Coordinates of C-alpha atoms and ligand atoms in Angstrom, one line a residue:
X243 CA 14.9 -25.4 -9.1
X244 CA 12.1 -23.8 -11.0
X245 CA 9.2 -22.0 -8.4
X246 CA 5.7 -20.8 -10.3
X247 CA 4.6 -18.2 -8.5
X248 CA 1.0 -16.9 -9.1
X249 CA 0.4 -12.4 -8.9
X250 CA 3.0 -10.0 -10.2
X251 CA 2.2 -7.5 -7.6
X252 CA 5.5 -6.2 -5.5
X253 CA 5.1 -9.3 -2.8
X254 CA 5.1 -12.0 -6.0
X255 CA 7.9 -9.8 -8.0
X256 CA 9.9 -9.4 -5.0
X257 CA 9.5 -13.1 -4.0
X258 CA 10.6 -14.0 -7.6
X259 CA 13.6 -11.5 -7.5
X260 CA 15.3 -12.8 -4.0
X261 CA 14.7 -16.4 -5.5
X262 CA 16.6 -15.2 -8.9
X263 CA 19.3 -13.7 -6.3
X264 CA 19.4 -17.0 -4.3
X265 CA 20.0 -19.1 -7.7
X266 CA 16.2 -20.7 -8.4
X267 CA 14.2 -20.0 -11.6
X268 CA 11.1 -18.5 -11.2
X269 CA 7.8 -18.2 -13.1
X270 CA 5.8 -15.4 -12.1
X271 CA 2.4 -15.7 -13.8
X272 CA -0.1 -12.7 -13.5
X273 CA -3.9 -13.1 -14.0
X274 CA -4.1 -9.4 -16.0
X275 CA -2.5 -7.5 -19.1
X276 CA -0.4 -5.3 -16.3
X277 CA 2.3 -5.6 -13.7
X278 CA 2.2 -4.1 -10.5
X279 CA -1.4 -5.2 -9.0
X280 CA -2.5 -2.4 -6.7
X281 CA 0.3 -0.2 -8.3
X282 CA -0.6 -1.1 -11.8
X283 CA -0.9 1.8 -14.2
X284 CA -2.3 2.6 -17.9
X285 CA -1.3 5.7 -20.0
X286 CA -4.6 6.9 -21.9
X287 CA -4.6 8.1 -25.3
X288 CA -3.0 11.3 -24.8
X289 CA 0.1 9.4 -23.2
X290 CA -1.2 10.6 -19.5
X291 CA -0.9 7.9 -17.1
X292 CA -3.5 7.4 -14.2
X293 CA -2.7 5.0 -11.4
X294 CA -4.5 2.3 -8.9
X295 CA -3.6 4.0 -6.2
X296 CA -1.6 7.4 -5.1
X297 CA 1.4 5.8 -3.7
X298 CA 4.1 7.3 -1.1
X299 CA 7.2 6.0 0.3
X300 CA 8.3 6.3 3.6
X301 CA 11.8 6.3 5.0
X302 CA 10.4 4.0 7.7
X303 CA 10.5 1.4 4.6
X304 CA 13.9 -0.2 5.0
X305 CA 13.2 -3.4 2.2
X306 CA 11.9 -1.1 0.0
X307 CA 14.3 1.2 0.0
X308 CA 17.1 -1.6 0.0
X309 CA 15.2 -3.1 -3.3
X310 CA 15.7 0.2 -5.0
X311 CA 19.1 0.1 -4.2
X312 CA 19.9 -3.5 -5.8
X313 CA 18.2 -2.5 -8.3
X314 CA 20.1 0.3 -9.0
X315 CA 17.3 2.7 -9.0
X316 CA 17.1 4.9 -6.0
X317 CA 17.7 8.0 -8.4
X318 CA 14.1 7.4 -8.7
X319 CA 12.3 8.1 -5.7
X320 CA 11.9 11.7 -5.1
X321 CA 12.2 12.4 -1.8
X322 CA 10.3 15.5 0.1
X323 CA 10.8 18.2 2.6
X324 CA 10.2 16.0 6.4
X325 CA 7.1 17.7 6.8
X326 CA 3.3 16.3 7.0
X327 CA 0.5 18.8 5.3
X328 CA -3.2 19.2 6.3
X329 CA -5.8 21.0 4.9
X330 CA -7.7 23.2 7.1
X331 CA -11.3 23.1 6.7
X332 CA -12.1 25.6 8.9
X333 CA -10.1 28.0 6.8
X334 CA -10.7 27.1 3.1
X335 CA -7.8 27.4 1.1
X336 CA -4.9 27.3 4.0
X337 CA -2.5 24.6 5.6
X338 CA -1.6 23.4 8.6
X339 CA 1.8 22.0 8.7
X340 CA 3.9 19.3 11.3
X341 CA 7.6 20.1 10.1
X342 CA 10.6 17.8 11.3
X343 CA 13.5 19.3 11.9
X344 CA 16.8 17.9 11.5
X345 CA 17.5 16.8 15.0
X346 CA 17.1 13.0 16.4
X347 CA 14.3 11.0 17.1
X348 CA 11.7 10.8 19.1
X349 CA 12.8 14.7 19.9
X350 CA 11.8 15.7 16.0
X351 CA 8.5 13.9 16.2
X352 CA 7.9 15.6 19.6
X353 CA 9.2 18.9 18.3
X354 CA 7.1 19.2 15.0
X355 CA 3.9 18.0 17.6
X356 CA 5.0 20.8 20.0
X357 CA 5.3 23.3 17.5
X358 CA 1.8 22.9 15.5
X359 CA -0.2 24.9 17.4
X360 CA -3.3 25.0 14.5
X361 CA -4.5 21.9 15.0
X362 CA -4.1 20.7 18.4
X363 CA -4.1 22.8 21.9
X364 CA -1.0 22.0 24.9
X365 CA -3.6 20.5 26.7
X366 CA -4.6 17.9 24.0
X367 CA -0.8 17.3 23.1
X368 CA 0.1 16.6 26.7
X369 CA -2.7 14.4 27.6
X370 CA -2.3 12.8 23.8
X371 CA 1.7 12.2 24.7
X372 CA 1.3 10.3 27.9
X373 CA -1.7 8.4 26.2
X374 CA 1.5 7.2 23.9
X375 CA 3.8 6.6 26.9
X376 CA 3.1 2.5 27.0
X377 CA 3.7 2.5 23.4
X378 CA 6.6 4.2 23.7
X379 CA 8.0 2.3 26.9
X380 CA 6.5 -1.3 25.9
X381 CA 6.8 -1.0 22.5
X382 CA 5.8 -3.9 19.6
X383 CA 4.3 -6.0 22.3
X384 CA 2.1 -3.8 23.7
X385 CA 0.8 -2.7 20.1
X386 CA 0.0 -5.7 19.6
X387 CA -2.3 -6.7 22.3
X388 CA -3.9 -3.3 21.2
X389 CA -5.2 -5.1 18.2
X390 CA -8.6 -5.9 20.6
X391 CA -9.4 -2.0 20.3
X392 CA -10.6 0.2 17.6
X393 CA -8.7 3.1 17.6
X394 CA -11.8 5.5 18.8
X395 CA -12.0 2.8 21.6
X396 CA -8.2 3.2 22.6
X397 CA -8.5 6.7 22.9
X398 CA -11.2 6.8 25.1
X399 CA -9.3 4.3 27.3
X400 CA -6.1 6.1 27.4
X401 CA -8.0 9.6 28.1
X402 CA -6.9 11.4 25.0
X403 CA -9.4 14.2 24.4
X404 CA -12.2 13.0 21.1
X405 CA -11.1 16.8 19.8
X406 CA -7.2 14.9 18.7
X407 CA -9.3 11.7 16.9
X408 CA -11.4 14.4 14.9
X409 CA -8.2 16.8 14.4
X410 CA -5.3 14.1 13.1
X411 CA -6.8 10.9 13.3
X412 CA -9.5 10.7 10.7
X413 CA -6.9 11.9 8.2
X414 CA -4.2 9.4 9.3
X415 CA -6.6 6.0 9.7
X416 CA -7.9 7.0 6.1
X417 CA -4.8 7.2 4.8
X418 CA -3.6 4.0 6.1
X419 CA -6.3 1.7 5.4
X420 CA -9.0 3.5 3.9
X421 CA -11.4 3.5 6.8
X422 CA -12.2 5.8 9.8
X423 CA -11.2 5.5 13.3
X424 CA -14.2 3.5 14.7
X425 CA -13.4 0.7 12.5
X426 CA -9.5 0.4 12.4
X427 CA -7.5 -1.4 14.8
X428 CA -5.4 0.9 17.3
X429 CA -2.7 -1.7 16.4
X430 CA -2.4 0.2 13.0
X431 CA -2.4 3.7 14.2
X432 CA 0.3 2.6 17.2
X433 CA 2.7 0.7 14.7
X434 CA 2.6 4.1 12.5
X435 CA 3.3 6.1 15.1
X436 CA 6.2 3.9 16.6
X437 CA 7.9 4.0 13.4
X438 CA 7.8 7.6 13.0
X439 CA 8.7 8.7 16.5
X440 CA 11.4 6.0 17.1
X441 CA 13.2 6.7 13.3
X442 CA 14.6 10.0 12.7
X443 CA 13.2 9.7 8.5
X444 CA 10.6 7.5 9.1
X445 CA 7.9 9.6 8.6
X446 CA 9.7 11.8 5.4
X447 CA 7.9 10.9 2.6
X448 CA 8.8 10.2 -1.3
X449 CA 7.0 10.1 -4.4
X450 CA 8.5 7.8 -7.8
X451 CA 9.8 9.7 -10.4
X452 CA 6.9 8.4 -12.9
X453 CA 4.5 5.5 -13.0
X454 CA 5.2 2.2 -10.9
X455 CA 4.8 -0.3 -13.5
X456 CA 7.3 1.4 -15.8
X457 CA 9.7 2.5 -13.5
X458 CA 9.5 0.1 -10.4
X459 CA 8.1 -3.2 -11.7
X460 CA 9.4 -3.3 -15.0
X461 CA 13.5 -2.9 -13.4
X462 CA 12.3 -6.0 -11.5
X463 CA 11.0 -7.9 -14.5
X464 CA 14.5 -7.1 -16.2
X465 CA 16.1 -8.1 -13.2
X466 CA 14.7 -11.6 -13.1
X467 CA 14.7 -12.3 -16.8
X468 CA 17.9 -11.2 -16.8
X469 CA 18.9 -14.4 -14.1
X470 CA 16.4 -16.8 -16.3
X471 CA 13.4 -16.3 -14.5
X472 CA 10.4 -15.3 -16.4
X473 CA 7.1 -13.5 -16.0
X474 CA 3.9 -14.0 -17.8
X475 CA 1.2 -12.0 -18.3
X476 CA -2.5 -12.8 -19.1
X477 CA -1.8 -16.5 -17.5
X478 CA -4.4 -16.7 -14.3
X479 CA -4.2 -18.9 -11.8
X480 CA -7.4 -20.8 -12.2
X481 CA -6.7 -23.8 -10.0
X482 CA -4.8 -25.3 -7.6
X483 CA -3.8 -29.1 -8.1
X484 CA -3.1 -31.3 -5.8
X485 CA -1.3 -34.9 -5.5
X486 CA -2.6 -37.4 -3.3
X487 CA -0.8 -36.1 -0.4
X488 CA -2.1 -32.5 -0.4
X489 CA 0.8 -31.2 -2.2
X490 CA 0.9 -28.9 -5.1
X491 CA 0.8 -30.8 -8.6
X492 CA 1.0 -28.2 -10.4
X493 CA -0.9 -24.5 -11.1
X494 CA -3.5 -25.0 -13.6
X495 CA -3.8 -21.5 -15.8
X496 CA -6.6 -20.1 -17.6
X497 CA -6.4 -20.0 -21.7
X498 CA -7.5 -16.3 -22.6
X499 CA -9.6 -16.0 -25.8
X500 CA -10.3 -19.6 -26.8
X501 CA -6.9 -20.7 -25.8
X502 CA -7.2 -24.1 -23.6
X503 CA -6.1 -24.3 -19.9
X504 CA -2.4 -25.7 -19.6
X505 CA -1.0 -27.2 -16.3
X506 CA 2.7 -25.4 -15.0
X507 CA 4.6 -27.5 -13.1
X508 CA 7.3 -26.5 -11.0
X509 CA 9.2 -27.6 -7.7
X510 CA 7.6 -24.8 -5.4
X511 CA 4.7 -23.1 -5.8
X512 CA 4.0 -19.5 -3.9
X513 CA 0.6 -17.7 -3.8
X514 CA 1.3 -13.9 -4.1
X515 CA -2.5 -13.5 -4.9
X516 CA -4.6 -11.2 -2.7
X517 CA -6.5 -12.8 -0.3
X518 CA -10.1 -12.5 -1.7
X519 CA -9.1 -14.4 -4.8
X520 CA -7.1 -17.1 -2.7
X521 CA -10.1 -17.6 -0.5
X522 CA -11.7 -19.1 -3.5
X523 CA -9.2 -21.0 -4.9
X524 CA -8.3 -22.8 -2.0
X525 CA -8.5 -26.5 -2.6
X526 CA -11.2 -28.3 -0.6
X527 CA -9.0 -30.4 1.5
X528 CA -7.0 -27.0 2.7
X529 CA -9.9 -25.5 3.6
X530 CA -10.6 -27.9 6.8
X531 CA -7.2 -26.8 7.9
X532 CA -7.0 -24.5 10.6
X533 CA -3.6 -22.9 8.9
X534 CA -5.9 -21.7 5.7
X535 CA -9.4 -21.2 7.9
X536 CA -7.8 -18.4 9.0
X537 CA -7.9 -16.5 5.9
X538 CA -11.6 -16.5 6.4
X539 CA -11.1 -13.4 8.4
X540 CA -9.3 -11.2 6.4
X541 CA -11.0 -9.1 3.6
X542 CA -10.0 -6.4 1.4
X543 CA -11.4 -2.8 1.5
X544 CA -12.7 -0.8 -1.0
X545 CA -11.2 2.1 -2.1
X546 CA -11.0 4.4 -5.7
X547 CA -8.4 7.2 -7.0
X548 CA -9.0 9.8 -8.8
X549 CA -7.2 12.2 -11.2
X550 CA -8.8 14.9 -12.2
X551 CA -6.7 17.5 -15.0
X552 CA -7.4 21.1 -14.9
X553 CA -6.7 23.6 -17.1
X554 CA -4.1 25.7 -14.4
X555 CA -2.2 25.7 -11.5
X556 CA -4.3 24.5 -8.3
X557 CA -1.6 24.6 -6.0
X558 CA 2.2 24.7 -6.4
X559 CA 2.5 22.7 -3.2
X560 CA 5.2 19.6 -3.6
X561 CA 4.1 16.9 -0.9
X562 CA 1.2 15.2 -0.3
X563 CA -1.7 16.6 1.5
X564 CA -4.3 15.5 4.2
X565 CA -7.4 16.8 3.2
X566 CA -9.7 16.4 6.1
X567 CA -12.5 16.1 3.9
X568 CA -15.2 13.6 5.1
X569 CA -15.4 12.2 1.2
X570 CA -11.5 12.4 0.6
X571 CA -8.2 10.6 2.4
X572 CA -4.6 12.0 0.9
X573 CA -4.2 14.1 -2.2
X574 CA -1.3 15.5 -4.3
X575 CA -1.0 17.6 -7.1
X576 CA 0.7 15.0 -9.8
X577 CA 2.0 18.1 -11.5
X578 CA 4.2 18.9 -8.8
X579 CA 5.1 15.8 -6.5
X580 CA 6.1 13.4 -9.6
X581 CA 8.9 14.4 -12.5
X582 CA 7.3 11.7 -15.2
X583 CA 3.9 13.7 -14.7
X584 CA 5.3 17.1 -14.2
X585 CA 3.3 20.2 -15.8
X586 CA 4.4 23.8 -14.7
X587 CA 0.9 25.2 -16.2
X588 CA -1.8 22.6 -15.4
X589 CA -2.2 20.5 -11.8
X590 CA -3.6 17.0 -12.5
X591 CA -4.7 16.0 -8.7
X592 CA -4.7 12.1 -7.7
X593 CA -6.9 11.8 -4.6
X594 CA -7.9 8.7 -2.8
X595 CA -12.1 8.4 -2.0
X596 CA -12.0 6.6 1.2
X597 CA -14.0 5.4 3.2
X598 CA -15.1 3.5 -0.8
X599 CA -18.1 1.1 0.9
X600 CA -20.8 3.4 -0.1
X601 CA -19.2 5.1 -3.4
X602 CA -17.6 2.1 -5.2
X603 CA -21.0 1.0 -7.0
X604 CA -21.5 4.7 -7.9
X605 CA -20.8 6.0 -11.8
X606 CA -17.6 7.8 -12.6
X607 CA -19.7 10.9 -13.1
X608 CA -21.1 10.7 -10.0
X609 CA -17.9 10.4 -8.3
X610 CA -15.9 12.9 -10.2
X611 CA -19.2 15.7 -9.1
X612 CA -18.7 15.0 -5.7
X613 CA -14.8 15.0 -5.3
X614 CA -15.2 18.5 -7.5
X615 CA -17.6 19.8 -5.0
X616 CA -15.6 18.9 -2.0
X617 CA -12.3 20.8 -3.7
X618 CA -14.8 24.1 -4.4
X619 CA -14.8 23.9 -0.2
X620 CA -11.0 23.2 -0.1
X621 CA -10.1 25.6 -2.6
X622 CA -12.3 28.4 -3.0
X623 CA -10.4 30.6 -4.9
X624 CA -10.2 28.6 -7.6
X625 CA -14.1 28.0 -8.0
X626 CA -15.6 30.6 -7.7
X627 CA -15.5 34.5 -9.3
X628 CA -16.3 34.9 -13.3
X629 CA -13.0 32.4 -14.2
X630 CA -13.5 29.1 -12.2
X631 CA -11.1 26.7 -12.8
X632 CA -12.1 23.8 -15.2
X633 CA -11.7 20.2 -15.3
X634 CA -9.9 19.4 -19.0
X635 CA -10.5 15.4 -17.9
X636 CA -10.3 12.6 -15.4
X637 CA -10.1 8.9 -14.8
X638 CA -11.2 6.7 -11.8
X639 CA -9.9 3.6 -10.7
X640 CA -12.1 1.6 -8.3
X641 CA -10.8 -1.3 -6.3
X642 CA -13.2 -3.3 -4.8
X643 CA -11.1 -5.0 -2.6
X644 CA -7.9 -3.5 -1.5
X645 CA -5.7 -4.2 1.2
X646 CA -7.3 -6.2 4.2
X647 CA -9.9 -4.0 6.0
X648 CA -7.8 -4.0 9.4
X649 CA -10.2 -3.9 11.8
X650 CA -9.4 -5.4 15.3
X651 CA -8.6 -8.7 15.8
X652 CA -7.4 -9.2 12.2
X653 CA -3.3 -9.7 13.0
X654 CA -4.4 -13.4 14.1
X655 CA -5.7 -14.2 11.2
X656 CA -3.0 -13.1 9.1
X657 CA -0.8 -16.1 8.0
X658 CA 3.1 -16.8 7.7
X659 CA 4.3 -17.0 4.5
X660 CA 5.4 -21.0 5.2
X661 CA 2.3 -22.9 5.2
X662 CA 1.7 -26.7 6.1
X663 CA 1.5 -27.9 2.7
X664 CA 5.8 -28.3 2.1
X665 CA 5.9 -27.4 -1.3
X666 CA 3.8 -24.3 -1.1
X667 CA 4.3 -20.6 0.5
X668 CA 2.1 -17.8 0.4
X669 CA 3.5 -13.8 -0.2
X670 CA 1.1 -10.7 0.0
X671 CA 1.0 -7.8 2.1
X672 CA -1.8 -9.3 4.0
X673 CA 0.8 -12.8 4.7
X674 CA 2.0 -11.8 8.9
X675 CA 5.3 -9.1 8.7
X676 CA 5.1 -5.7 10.8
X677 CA 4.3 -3.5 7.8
X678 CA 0.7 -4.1 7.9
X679 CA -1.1 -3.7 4.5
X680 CA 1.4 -1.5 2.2
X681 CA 4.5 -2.0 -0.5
X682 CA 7.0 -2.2 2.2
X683 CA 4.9 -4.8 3.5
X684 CA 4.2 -6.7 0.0
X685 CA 7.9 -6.4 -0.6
X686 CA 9.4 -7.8 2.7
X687 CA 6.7 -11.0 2.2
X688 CA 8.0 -11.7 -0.8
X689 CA 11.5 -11.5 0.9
X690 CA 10.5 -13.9 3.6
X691 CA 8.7 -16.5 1.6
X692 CA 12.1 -16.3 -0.7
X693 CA 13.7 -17.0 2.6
X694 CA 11.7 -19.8 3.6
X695 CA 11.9 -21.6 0.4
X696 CA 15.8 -21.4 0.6
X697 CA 16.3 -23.0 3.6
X698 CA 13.2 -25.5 3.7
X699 CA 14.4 -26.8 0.1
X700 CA 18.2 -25.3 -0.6
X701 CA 19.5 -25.5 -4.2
X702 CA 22.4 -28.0 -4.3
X703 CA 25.0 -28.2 -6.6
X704 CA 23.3 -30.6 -8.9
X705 CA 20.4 -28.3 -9.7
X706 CA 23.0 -25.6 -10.3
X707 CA 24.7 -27.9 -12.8
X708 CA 21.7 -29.0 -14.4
X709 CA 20.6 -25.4 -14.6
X710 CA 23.9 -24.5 -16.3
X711 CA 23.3 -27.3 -18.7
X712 CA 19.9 -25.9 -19.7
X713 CA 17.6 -27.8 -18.1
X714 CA 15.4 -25.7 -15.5
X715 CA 14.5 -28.4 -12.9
Ligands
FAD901 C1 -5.5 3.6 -3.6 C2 -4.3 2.9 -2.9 C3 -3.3 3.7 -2.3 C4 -2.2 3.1 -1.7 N1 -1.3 3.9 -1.1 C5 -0.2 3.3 -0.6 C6 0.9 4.1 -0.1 O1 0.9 5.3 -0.3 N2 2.0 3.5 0.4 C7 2.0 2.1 0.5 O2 3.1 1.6 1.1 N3 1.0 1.3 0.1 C8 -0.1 1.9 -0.5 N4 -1.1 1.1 -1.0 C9 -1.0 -0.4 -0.7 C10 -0.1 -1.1 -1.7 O3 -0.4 -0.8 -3.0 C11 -0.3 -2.6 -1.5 O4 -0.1 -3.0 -0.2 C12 0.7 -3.5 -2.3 O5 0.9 -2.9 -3.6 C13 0.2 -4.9 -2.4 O6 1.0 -5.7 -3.1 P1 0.8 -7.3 -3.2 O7 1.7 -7.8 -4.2 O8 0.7 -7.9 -1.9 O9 -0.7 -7.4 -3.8 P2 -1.3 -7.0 -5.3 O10 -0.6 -5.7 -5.6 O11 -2.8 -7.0 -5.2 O12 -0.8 -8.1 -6.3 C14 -1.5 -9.3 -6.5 C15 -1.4 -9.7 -8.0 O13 -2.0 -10.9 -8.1 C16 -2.7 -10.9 -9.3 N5 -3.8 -12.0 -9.3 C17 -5.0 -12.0 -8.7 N6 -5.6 -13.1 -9.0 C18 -4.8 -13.9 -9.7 C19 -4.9 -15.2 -10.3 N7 -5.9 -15.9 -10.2 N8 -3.8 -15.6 -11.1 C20 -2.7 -14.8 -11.3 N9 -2.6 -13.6 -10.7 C21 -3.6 -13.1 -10.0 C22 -3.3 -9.5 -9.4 O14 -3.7 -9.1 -10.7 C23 -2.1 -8.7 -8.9 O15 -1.3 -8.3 -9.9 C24 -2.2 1.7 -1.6 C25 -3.1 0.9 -2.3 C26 -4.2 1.5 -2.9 C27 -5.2 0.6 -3.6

């Protein structure tokens, strides 16, 4: 049974990959030149390669982690000491560390809270740890109804001084959606924070060993090809047709440079198109239905990475960093975390510019003078004095719209990956699973629709024998 699924980002090659596994034939077709969506790459002329987005792994991503073993790739993820590192801006040029040590959860999480004593006073972690308590105790079900609060607003309800928002929390609701605490949904923050107190590795923290499109996407195009699925590039979605009943017809693609528009048909049809873009492709008589209105609510968020390559050694610091800055989210020197980008002279430094909202319109040159100006307050040293450090080149990647801006209210809205139209499912890591916008979240929709489309339409024998004979449907 043959299923055209549009967007080769993780949730549509993952979708595509547990169909393969479960004996269907999928077509993944992908609107751009490159896989990976919001962990697509490009190498520039010199061969360096610069990124959509900085991207970590976390131990608290069990599909992930499982994909990389079926693929037979786990060699690839590098994984880090258990330790989370914050710039201090109080003290240019210094860190402030939360280390893990190798004992059980919750009591690591508890212990590398106890044991920071730059960031937060006892008072503030006491008061902060039975502010957690119903989380703890009531667990998914009480983060969920927190989805009415920001996460400022929860705070101030639980009694948890402002000092621990300002301290950890600016750094941590940046880093997980790009925006600041006033705006993101204490549903976020709590699900986070479960994870990484209830699992003993959930919080540790790996980078890949090179780019994602090369050394995660492209395994999974192998993979599929290799079971007779296939994957297009340069073939976007640019309709959705429909048979009298509402059904899909068939996906009707775009022909690039003068080519004309051809129609795929297939058996099953998946969306694993962002959001925005869906939004607009929606055909009319979905749109009345409350199942798609829904969408309506969700968004993406602006964000843009940065690389910037210097000429020497900024840091020799192996992890990624929490910078604190009011212009920056998470960092990493490249030249350290990742093997494929390693340099043991020169740091190249991939930072993420969120909140975006105000900077995504800007010029690259205008962007790069204000990330530099906010390292010259992060590192000194390097900046200043009669040799300043200087920058040999950079790249910026904006994306205008990102994950879905999660602010409260947002989980309702987000949809299950088996719609009411029977021969079409949606993937995406906006689609409703508990990993909120991230890979781990793209991948396990992808998993589910997979799942869905198995048992609402099972292969049989016959389309097993048919495929055998060569035909694909
Ligand atoms: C700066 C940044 C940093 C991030 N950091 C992390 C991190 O550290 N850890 C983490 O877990 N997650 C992180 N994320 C989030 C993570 O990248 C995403 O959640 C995940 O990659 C989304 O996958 P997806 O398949 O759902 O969507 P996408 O990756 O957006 O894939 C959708 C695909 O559909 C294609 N498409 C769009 N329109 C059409 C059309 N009309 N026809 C055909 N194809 C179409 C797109 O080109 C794209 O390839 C980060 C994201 C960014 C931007």
């Amino acid at each position: 049974m043959r299923v055209a699924i549009a967007g080769a980002g993780l949730a549509g090659l993952s979708c595509a990959k547990y169909l393969a596994d479960a004996g269907y034939t999928p077509l993944v077709l992908e609107r751009r030149d490159v896989l990976g969506g919001k962990v697509a790459a490009w190498k520039d002329e010199e061969g360096d390669w610069y990124e959509t987005g900085l991207h970590v792994f976390f131990g608290a991503y069990p599909n992930m982690l499982q994909l990389f073993k079926e693929l037979g790739i786990e060699d690839r993820l590098q994984w880090k000491e258990h330790t989370m590192i914050f710039n201090q801006p109080d003290k240019p040029g210094t860190y402030s560390r939360f280390d893990f040590p190798d004992i059980p959860a919750p009591f690591n999480g508890i212990m590398a809270i106890l044991r920071n004593n730059d960031m937060l006073t006892w008072e503030e972690k006491i008061r902060f740890g039975i502010g957690l308590l119903p989380a703890m105790i009531r667990g998914q079900k009480y983060v969920e109804e927190m989805d009415k609060y920001t996460w400022s607003e929860w705070m101030r309800k639980q009694s948890i001084p402002q000092r621990v928002e300002k301290e950890v929390f600016i750094a941590m609701s940046k880093a997980l959606n790009f925006i600041n605490p006033d705006e993101i949904s204490a549903t976020v923050l709590l699900t986070a924070l479960n994870r990484f107190l209830q699992e003993k590795d959930g919080s540790k923290m790996a980078f890949l060993d090179g780019s994602p499109t090369e050394r995660l996407c492209q395994p999974l195009v192998d993979y599929i090809t290799a079971r007779g699925g296939e994957v297009r590039l340069n073939s976007p979605l640019k309709e959705i047709l429909l048979n009298e009943d509402g059904t899909v017809k068939g996906f009707l693609i775009r022909g690039l440079n003068g080519a004309p528009d051809e129609v795929v048909t297939a058996d099953i049809y998946v969306s694993a198109i962002p959001v925005d873009p869906l939004k607009v492709l929606l055909p009319a008589p979905w749109k009345e239905m409350p199942f798609f209105q829904k969408l309506q609510g969700l968004e993406g968020v602006p964000v843009i990475n940065v690389h910037l390559w210097f000429d020497r050694k900024l840091t020799d610091i192996d992890h990624l960093l929490f910078s604190r800055s009011p212009l920056l989210s998470v960092y990493a020197d490249m030249s350290n975390t990742c093997k494929g980008y390693s340099d043991p002279h020169r740091s190249m430094l991939e930072l993420v510019l969120a909140p975006a909202a105000e900077w995504i319109s800007r010029s690259d040159e205008e962007i790069v003078a204000a990330v530099l100006k906010e390292l010259e307050k992060l590192f000194p040293q390097h900046f200043t004095g009669d040799n300043p450090a200087k920058l040999r080149k950079y790249h910026v990647v904006k994306t205008p719209r990102s994950v879905y801006k999660a602010t409260p209210g947002r989980q309702k809205c987000r949809p299950s990956q088996r719609t009411p139209i029977p021969n079409f499912y949606l993937a995406g890591d906006y689609t409703m699973q508990q990993y909120l916008g991230s890979m781990e979240g793209a991948v396990l929709s992808g998993k589910l629709a997979a799942k869905y489309i198995s048992e609402d339409h099972p292969v049989t024998s016959r389309h097993l024998s048919m495929a055998a004979a060569g035909g694909t449907r």
